[in-house]
Short mmCIF file of C-alpha atoms in Angstrom, two decimals:
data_model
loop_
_atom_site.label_atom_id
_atom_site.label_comp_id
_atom_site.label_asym_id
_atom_site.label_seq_id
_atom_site.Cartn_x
_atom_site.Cartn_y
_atom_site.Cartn_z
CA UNK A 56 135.20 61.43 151.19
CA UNK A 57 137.34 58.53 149.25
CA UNK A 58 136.15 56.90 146.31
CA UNK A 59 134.85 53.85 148.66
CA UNK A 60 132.90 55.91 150.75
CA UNK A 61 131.62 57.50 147.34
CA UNK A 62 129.98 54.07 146.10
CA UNK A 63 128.74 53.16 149.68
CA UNK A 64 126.70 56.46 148.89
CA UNK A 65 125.34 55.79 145.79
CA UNK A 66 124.87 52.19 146.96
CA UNK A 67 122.58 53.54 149.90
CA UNK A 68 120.83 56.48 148.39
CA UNK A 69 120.14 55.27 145.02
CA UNK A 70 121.02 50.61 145.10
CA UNK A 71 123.33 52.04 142.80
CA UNK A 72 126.79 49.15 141.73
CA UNK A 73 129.46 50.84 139.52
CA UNK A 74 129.40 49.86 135.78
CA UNK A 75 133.16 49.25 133.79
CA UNK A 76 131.89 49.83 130.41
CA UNK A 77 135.37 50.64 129.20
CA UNK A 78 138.14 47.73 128.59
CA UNK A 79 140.63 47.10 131.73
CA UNK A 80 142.67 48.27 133.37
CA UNK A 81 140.16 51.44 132.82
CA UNK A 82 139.19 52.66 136.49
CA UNK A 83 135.81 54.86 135.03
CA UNK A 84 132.92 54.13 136.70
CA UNK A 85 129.42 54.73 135.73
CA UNK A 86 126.52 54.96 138.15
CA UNK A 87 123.42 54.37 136.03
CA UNK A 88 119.36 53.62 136.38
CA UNK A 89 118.64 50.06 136.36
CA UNK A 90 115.29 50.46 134.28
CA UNK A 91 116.76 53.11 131.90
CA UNK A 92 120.34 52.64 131.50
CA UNK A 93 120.72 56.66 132.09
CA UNK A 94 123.79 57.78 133.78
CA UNK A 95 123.82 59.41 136.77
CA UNK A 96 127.33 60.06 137.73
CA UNK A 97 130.47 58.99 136.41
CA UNK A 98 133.32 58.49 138.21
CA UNK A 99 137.31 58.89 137.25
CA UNK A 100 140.76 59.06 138.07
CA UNK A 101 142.72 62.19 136.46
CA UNK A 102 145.56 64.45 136.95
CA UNK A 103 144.61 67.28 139.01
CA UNK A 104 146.14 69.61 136.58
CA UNK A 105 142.66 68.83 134.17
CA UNK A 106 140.63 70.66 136.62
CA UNK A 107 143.15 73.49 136.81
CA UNK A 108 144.59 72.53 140.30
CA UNK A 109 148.39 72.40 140.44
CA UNK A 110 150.86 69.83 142.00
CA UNK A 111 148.12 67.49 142.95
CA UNK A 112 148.73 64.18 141.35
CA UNK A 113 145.69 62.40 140.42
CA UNK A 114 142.61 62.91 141.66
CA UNK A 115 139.30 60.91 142.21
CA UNK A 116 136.21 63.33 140.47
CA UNK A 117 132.54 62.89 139.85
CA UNK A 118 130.67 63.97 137.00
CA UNK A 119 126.91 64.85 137.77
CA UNK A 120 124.30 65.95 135.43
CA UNK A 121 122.90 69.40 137.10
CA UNK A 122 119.77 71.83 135.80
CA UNK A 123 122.21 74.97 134.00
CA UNK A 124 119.64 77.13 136.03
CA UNK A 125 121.56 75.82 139.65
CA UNK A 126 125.08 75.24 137.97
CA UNK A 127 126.38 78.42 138.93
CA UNK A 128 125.26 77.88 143.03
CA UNK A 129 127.49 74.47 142.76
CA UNK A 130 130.39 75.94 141.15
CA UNK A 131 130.56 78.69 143.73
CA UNK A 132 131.36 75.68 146.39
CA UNK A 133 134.62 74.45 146.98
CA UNK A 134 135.64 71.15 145.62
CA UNK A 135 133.36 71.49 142.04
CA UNK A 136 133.86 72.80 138.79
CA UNK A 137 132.74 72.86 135.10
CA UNK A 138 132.34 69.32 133.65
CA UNK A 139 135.56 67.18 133.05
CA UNK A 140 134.77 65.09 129.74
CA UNK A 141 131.38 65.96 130.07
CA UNK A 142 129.25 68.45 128.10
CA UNK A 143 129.62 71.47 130.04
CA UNK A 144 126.26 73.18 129.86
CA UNK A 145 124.66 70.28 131.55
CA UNK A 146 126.93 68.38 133.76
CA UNK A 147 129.52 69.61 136.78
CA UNK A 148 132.67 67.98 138.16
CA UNK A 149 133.65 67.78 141.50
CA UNK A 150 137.06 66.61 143.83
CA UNK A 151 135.53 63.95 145.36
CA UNK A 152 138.29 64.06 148.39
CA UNK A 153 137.87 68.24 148.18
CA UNK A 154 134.02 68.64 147.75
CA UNK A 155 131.67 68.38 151.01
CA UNK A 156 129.98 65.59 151.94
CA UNK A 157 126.55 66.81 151.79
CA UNK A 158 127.11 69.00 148.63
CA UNK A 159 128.15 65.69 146.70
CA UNK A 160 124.93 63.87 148.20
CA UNK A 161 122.78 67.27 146.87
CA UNK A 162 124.68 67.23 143.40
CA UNK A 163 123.78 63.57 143.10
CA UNK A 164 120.30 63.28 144.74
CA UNK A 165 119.39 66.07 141.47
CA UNK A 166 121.55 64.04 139.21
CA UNK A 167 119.92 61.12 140.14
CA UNK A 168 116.13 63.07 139.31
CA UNK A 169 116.88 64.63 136.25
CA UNK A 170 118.00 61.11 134.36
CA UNK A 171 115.08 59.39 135.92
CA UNK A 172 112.54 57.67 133.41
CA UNK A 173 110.50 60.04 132.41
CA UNK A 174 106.51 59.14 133.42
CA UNK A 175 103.76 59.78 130.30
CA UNK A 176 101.32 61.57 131.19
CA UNK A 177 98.07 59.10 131.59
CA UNK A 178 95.24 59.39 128.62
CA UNK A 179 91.74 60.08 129.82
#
C-alpha cells in the first residue's frame, strides 16, 4: 500500500479527509472524528532508521491507537512496531508500504472504535 491508497482507505471505511494541523511544508496527516475531533491515525514521513530499519530512506508510517491488551498480536506482524511519536502503551506504528493490507484496515477499523464518542448511558 502507498500513502494514496492509504487515504482512499480511510476515505471509504471511515469518510475520513486528512487534516494539516502543522505549518507547511509539514507532510503529517491526521485522520480524525468529525463530531469529536479524536484522532484516529496519524500519518508521517520519517527516516526508516526511527523505526530501527537500516538503509531505507524515508518511509511513509501510521500511527494507530490499539487496546495494550492486543498490542503484542500486532507487533508480532511484519510491517508494525511500537509507537513512533506516539505514547507507546497505547498507540502502534506501522510501514505503511511493509505492513499488510488487511492488518492496516484491522489496526485502523479498532483505532477508529476506541476514539469514537463515547455514548452516556440513558437515565431511567
Amino acid at each position: 500500500m502507498n500513502r494514496k491508497q492509504l487515504f482512499e482507505l480511510f476515505a471509504e471505511h471511515f469518510g475520513g479527509v486528512p487534516d494539516y494541523p502543522w505549518e507547511e511544508p509539514s507532510d503529517a496527516a491526521v485522520f480524525r472524528h468529525s463530531d469529536n475531533r479524536k484522532w484516529y491515525a496519524l500519518v508521517m514521513n520519517i527516516p526508516s532508521e526511527k523505526l530501527g530499519i537500516q538503509g531505507n530512506g524515508n518511509i511513509d508510517i501510521v500511527n494507530f491507537k490499539c487496546d495494550p491488551a492486543v498490542k503484542g498480536s500486532y507487533l508480532a506482524l511484519d510491517g508494525f512496531y511500537t509507537a513512533y511519536h506516539m505514547n507507546k502503551t497505547h498507540w502502534i506504528t506501522a510501514d505503511v508500504a511493509a505492513a499488510d493490507d488487511e492488518d492496516i484496515l484491522s489496526a485502523a477499523e479498532l483505532s477508529y472504535a476506541l476514539t469514537m464518542k463515547k455514548q452516556k448511558p440513558k437515565k431511567k
